[in-house]
Amino acid sequence: MTRTYIADAAKTPGAKVLVQGFVDNLRDSKYMAFIVLKDITGRIQITVEKEKLPGLCDTISQLTPDSVISVTGTVIENEYVKMGGVEIIPEDIQIESIADALPIARKAIPATRKKKAVERSSIDQRIDYRWIDLRTDENQLMIQVQTVMVNSMRQYLLDHHFVEIHTPKLIGAASESGADVFEVKYFDRSAYLAQSPQFYKQMAMASGLERIFEVGPVFRAEKSYTNRHTTEFTGFDLEFSYITSYQDVMDLEAELLTHMLKEVKEKYGEQIQEAFGKEVIVPTLPFPTVDLHTLYDELEKNYGYVVDESEKNDMTTEAEQLSYKWVQEKYGHEFLFVTGFGPEKRAFYHMRDENGIPMGYDLVWRGVEITTGAQREHRYEILKKQAAEKGLGDDIKFYLEFFKYGCPPHGGFGLGVDRMTMLLLDLGIKDAMFLFRGPNRLTP
Ligand code: AMO
């Protein structure tokens, strides 16, 4: 018999079905047993009248929470059943896997007369057993939402003449700045894990591919212990040619994110509100843009925030957070493009204007940076000079070569998928990814 998803089975009263999943709840009394079965689509009650089905009693007595079973039976309407007014009367229950007592508490359990309250396990304890933690409705929704996020952006780009590329993550030289890079043993020499697909996105421009994107792993050897940093995350990166300014890059990103949030809201808006208490807001276009120094003036004027002189050309974490308050009050918006960073704070490959200011931006959503983007310097001599100023030489010689044999003007950005998930659902980053990696975390 073919397996039926629980959500589909619940719609077919009278039908004989095979459903499979985890035992979500179990009540086994003298005459009756009630099993709540959960699969990725929902839950259904399996009701067993023991006198009528003596052959199942032994199986039921072995069941534990989170065991995996296969149930063949008939779907029956029953108005007294809370779960959608249907239940399954089984003919057969097969045990696929028995679960030991669970080592974590995925949710807090209030005290009863017989039992003490159980606290929810910490996120670190839950990550030790992440596969068990991921069985909750919230976590499964998080992964489903992330799927729609990435897929809707991918589809948008495919509809706009982009192609998808897959760049190497093992590289011979540290990319970008050389800092924050993991060194790995590569036969009898060293290799590095790519801290960005940056160089290869740009190689694709020199290859004449014109519009490319990549969704892939990004590695950062940063000892950061915040709720928004991880040592390995999923980057959504794109690059496109024949732009006239970095404004083209910002416009494309704003349209892409608006499209994505519209799709997420249509598909999961209500579930997100219910499970995470967060409204999905589809932004209006254009997104507000502010120069960094104007922003600092505004933050000082409105909230008394004074930035340290040494940090004036970059955005501080406090400024990021406060900018959310500001952009909401001033524009009723959740997104803010910030431009006008100092050249010493930005990568050498950002094109600079006549005043030496990098022609790039950060995008801040709900008070957290989600993107860096820019028009790139595609003129070989200038690029070489800008790299040399940052002390980059031989290591990036291979990259500079990309610009020697013809290269269109271009720009692009990198977006953190995990950060976006975290902000969309109001979670910390450890909760917003399939499996977190940090300075102290390499397992499971
Ligand atoms: P940047 O270093 O700003 O830019 O990274 C782009 C985006 O990636 C996410 N991000 C992170 N997410 C989780 N943990 C981290 N440690 C982390 N670091 C970065 C953020 C960030 O905005 N090459 C450029 C992009 C470009 O110009 O195209 C770059 O990598 O969301």
Tab-separated table of C-alpha atoms in Angstrom, residues 71-336:
chain	number	residue	atom	x	y	z
A	71	VAL	CA	-0.330	2.431	10.687
A	72	THR	CA	-2.818	0.856	8.286
A	73	GLY	CA	-6.398	1.669	9.028
A	74	THR	CA	-9.611	3.429	8.118
A	75	VAL	CA	-10.195	7.162	8.443
A	76	ILE	CA	-13.353	7.825	10.447
A	77	GLU	CA	-15.153	11.082	11.133
A	78	ASN	CA	-15.675	11.662	14.830
A	79	GLU	CA	-16.814	15.062	16.057
A	80	TYR	CA	-15.378	14.410	19.512
A	81	VAL	CA	-11.833	14.159	18.225
A	82	LYS	CA	-10.120	17.520	18.610
A	83	MET	CA	-7.636	16.982	15.807
A	84	GLY	CA	-9.745	17.917	12.777
A	85	GLY	CA	-12.732	15.720	13.750
A	86	VAL	CA	-11.183	12.572	12.286
A	87	GLU	CA	-9.357	9.568	13.626
A	88	ILE	CA	-7.887	6.377	12.260
A	89	ILE	CA	-9.132	3.027	13.428
A	90	PRO	CA	-6.139	0.789	12.781
A	91	GLU	CA	-5.993	-2.732	11.472
A	92	ASP	CA	-2.295	-2.967	11.882
A	93	ILE	CA	0.513	-1.033	13.575
A	94	GLN	CA	4.126	-1.762	12.682
A	95	ILE	CA	6.976	-0.493	14.799
A	96	GLU	CA	9.731	0.911	12.586
A	97	SER	CA	11.940	2.244	15.375
A	98	ILE	CA	11.608	2.519	19.132
A	99	ALA	CA	12.833	5.773	20.710
A	100	ASP	CA	14.772	5.822	23.992
A	101	ALA	CA	13.722	8.372	26.609
A	102	LEU	CA	14.421	11.751	25.018
A	103	PRO	CA	17.582	13.504	26.285
A	104	ILE	CA	16.183	17.031	25.824
A	105	ALA	CA	13.014	18.939	26.602
A	106	ARG	CA	11.975	20.712	23.431
A	107	LYS	CA	9.355	22.693	25.285
A	108	ALA	CA	8.777	23.636	28.894
A	109	ILE	CA	6.322	21.282	30.567
A	110	PRO	CA	4.211	22.812	33.349
A	111	ALA	CA	3.986	21.022	36.685
A	112	THR	CA	1.130	18.600	37.329
A	113	ARG	CA	-0.047	17.157	40.608
A	114	LYS	CA	2.219	14.162	40.104
A	115	LYS	CA	5.181	15.647	38.265
A	116	LYS	CA	7.476	18.642	38.680
A	117	ALA	CA	7.681	21.244	35.941
A	118	VAL	CA	10.320	20.637	33.284
A	119	GLU	CA	12.324	23.550	31.930
A	120	ARG	CA	12.995	23.788	28.241
A	121	SER	CA	16.538	22.648	27.444
A	122	SER	CA	18.937	25.408	26.448
A	123	ILE	CA	19.631	25.979	22.771
A	124	ASP	CA	23.097	24.428	23.184
A	125	GLN	CA	21.658	21.291	24.752
A	126	ARG	CA	19.075	21.172	22.013
A	127	ILE	CA	21.727	21.484	19.307
A	128	ASP	CA	23.524	18.472	20.802
A	129	TYR	CA	20.411	16.585	19.727
A	130	ARG	CA	19.374	18.846	16.894
A	131	TRP	CA	17.673	16.067	14.935
A	132	ILE	CA	15.244	15.583	17.828
A	133	ASP	CA	14.822	19.325	18.241
A	134	LEU	CA	14.051	19.734	14.537
A	135	ARG	CA	10.954	17.550	14.925
A	136	THR	CA	8.954	20.409	16.451
A	137	ASP	CA	6.332	22.223	14.380
A	138	GLU	CA	8.207	25.524	14.760
A	139	ASN	CA	11.501	24.134	13.517
A	140	GLN	CA	9.897	22.317	10.636
A	141	LEU	CA	8.083	25.512	9.700
A	142	MET	CA	11.391	27.394	9.901
A	143	ILE	CA	12.951	25.024	7.348
A	144	GLN	CA	9.866	25.223	5.123
A	145	VAL	CA	9.931	29.023	5.267
A	146	GLN	CA	13.640	29.057	4.422
A	147	THR	CA	12.906	26.843	1.433
A	148	VAL	CA	10.353	29.341	0.128
A	149	MET	CA	12.703	32.252	0.818
A	150	VAL	CA	15.544	30.802	-1.216
A	151	ASN	CA	13.342	29.297	-3.874
A	152	SER	CA	11.365	32.477	-4.515
A	153	MET	CA	14.596	34.453	-4.877
A	154	ARG	CA	16.070	31.798	-7.147
A	155	GLN	CA	12.944	31.830	-9.313
A	156	TYR	CA	12.916	35.620	-9.482
A	157	LEU	CA	16.486	35.657	-10.720
A	158	LEU	CA	15.933	32.863	-13.236
A	159	ASP	CA	13.030	34.921	-14.591
A	160	HIS	CA	15.414	37.872	-14.949
A	161	HIS	CA	18.103	36.196	-17.073
A	162	PHE	CA	20.360	35.087	-14.216
A	163	VAL	CA	22.136	31.724	-14.253
A	164	GLU	CA	23.147	29.750	-11.195
A	165	ILE	CA	26.805	28.903	-10.655
A	166	HIS	CA	28.664	26.753	-8.140
A	167	THR	CA	32.040	28.113	-7.198
A	168	PRO	CA	34.850	26.249	-5.409
A	169	LYS	CA	34.964	26.421	-1.646
A	170	LEU	CA	38.507	25.092	-1.454
A	171	ILE	CA	40.807	27.836	-2.557
A	172	GLY	CA	44.553	28.282	-2.837
A	173	ALA	CA	44.734	31.755	-1.332
A	174	ALA	CA	42.763	33.539	1.319
A	175	SER	CA	39.998	35.568	-0.357
A	176	GLU	CA	39.151	39.222	0.348
A	177	SER	CA	41.338	40.325	3.222
A	178	GLY	CA	43.166	37.239	4.381
A	179	ALA	CA	41.729	37.585	7.886
A	180	ASP	CA	38.939	35.366	9.220
A	181	VAL	CA	39.865	32.493	6.965
A	182	PHE	CA	40.083	28.784	7.830
A	183	GLU	CA	43.228	27.014	6.731
A	184	VAL	CA	42.912	23.338	5.838
A	185	LYS	CA	45.468	20.683	5.004
A	186	TYR	CA	45.479	20.019	1.271
A	187	PHE	CA	47.797	17.109	0.508
A	188	ASP	CA	51.267	18.540	1.164
A	189	ARG	CA	50.229	22.174	1.209
A	190	SER	CA	47.613	24.489	2.710
A	191	ALA	CA	44.270	25.462	1.253
A	192	TYR	CA	41.588	27.790	2.599
A	193	LEU	CA	37.826	27.603	2.915
A	194	ALA	CA	36.149	30.343	0.872
A	195	GLN	CA	34.966	33.208	3.057
A	196	SER	CA	32.915	34.507	0.122
A	197	PRO	CA	32.346	33.545	-3.521
A	198	GLN	CA	33.374	37.128	-4.294
A	199	PHE	CA	36.322	36.465	-6.585
A	200	TYR	CA	34.508	33.803	-8.576
A	201	LYS	CA	31.331	35.868	-8.923
A	202	GLN	CA	33.527	38.467	-10.559
A	203	MET	CA	35.333	35.865	-12.657
A	204	ALA	CA	31.886	34.981	-14.013
A	205	MET	CA	31.494	38.599	-15.110
A	206	ALA	CA	34.827	38.404	-16.939
A	207	SER	CA	33.526	35.147	-18.447
A	208	GLY	CA	30.672	37.017	-20.089
A	209	LEU	CA	27.951	35.224	-18.098
A	210	GLU	CA	26.482	38.672	-17.362
A	211	ARG	CA	24.091	37.723	-14.552
A	212	ILE	CA	24.876	35.035	-12.014
A	213	PHE	CA	23.892	33.944	-8.539
A	214	GLU	CA	24.990	31.302	-6.110
A	215	VAL	CA	23.506	29.833	-2.956
A	216	GLY	CA	26.233	28.116	-1.021
A	217	PRO	CA	28.318	27.720	2.121
A	218	VAL	CA	30.440	30.613	3.352
A	219	PHE	CA	33.115	30.108	6.020
A	220	ARG	CA	34.287	32.723	8.502
A	221	ALA	CA	36.990	32.054	11.076
A	222	GLU	CA	35.552	34.633	13.470
A	223	LYS	CA	35.505	34.019	17.197
A	224	SER	CA	32.197	35.813	17.607
A	225	TYR	CA	29.763	34.656	20.221
A	226	THR	CA	26.745	36.755	19.267
A	227	ASN	CA	23.249	35.673	18.297
A	228	ARG	CA	23.930	36.572	14.644
A	229	HIS	CA	27.368	35.157	13.877
A	230	THR	CA	28.269	31.663	12.806
A	231	THR	CA	31.457	30.215	11.351
A	232	GLU	CA	29.593	28.616	8.452
A	233	PHE	CA	26.502	30.107	6.904
A	234	THR	CA	24.566	29.987	3.684
A	235	GLY	CA	25.265	32.904	1.409
A	236	PHE	CA	22.923	34.113	-1.303
A	237	ASP	CA	25.276	35.934	-3.610
A	238	LEU	CA	24.732	37.569	-6.946
A	239	GLU	CA	26.616	39.627	-9.466
A	240	PHE	CA	25.531	41.279	-12.700
A	241	SER	CA	27.140	43.188	-15.558
A	242	TYR	CA	26.524	46.439	-17.391
A	243	ILE	CA	25.249	48.339	-14.388
A	244	THR	CA	25.517	52.104	-14.431
A	245	SER	CA	25.858	52.546	-10.683
A	246	TYR	CA	25.488	50.710	-7.390
A	247	GLN	CA	21.966	52.126	-7.335
A	248	ASP	CA	21.135	49.406	-9.907
A	249	VAL	CA	22.369	46.823	-7.401
A	250	MET	CA	20.267	48.281	-4.581
A	251	ASP	CA	17.191	48.458	-6.824
A	252	LEU	CA	17.530	44.835	-7.803
A	253	GLU	CA	17.990	43.748	-4.210
A	254	ALA	CA	14.953	45.713	-3.030
A	255	GLU	CA	12.796	44.145	-5.742
A	256	LEU	CA	14.142	40.691	-5.019
A	257	LEU	CA	13.439	40.926	-1.285
A	258	THR	CA	9.995	42.401	-1.833
A	259	HIS	CA	9.131	39.544	-4.146
A	260	MET	CA	10.479	37.036	-1.641
A	261	LEU	CA	8.571	38.460	1.323
A	262	LYS	CA	5.375	38.566	-0.702
A	263	GLU	CA	5.713	34.864	-1.477
A	264	VAL	CA	6.602	33.996	2.124
A	265	LYS	CA	3.630	35.961	3.415
A	266	GLU	CA	1.217	34.356	0.965
A	267	LYS	CA	2.382	30.883	1.777
A	268	TYR	CA	3.269	31.031	5.470
A	269	GLY	CA	2.260	34.448	6.832
A	270	GLU	CA	-0.453	33.116	9.133
A	271	GLN	CA	1.584	30.172	10.363
A	272	ILE	CA	4.540	32.457	11.109
A	273	GLN	CA	2.290	34.793	13.086
A	274	GLU	CA	0.878	31.870	15.031
A	275	ALA	CA	4.117	30.005	15.704
A	276	PHE	CA	6.542	32.912	16.129
A	277	GLY	CA	4.252	35.877	16.867
A	278	LYS	CA	5.854	37.855	14.059
A	279	GLU	CA	4.090	39.579	11.207
A	280	VAL	CA	5.589	39.194	7.748
A	281	ILE	CA	5.584	42.690	6.279
A	282	VAL	CA	5.891	43.059	2.527
A	283	PRO	CA	7.993	46.212	2.108
A	284	THR	CA	7.159	49.105	-0.171
A	285	LEU	CA	9.510	50.250	-2.932
A	286	PRO	CA	11.876	52.041	-3.015
A	287	PHE	CA	13.629	51.176	0.246
A	288	PRO	CA	14.885	54.241	2.153
A	289	THR	CA	18.579	55.054	1.724
A	290	VAL	CA	20.767	57.130	4.025
A	291	ASP	CA	24.379	58.239	4.006
A	292	LEU	CA	26.253	56.881	7.022
A	293	HIS	CA	27.247	60.308	8.316
A	294	THR	CA	23.729	61.657	7.962
A	295	LEU	CA	22.519	58.627	9.855
A	296	TYR	CA	24.949	59.319	12.712
A	297	ASP	CA	23.734	62.936	12.831
A	298	GLU	CA	20.134	61.735	12.953
A	299	LEU	CA	20.837	59.163	15.669
A	300	GLU	CA	22.530	61.817	17.761
A	301	LYS	CA	19.765	64.367	17.203
A	302	ASN	CA	16.910	61.936	17.857
A	303	TYR	CA	18.291	59.540	20.440
A	304	GLY	CA	21.441	61.172	21.797
A	305	TYR	CA	23.647	58.450	20.329
A	306	VAL	CA	27.201	59.655	19.853
A	307	VAL	CA	29.536	57.454	17.859
A	308	ASP	CA	33.186	57.226	18.743
A	309	GLU	CA	35.346	59.180	16.248
A	310	SER	CA	37.311	56.017	15.389
A	311	GLU	CA	34.139	54.230	14.297
A	312	LYS	CA	32.543	57.015	12.317
A	313	ASN	CA	33.280	55.508	8.922
A	314	ASP	CA	31.705	52.191	9.773
A	315	MET	CA	28.408	51.165	11.261
A	316	THR	CA	28.470	50.118	14.907
A	317	THR	CA	26.179	47.415	16.238
A	318	GLU	CA	24.365	49.996	18.386
A	319	ALA	CA	23.858	52.215	15.352
A	320	GLU	CA	22.474	49.273	13.417
A	321	GLN	CA	19.963	48.592	16.158
A	322	LEU	CA	19.001	52.248	16.587
A	323	SER	CA	18.684	52.738	12.846
A	324	TYR	CA	15.714	50.382	12.950
A	325	LYS	CA	13.877	52.692	15.327
A	326	TRP	CA	14.818	55.645	13.137
A	327	VAL	CA	13.764	54.111	9.815
A	328	GLN	CA	10.462	53.011	11.292
A	329	GLU	CA	9.711	56.442	12.734
A	330	LYS	CA	10.839	58.374	9.695
A	331	TYR	CA	9.757	56.116	6.844
A	332	GLY	CA	7.495	53.470	8.395
A	333	HIS	CA	9.890	50.948	6.837
A	334	GLU	CA	11.838	47.947	8.112
A	335	PHE	CA	14.702	48.140	5.616
A	336	LEU	CA	17.445	50.724	5.343
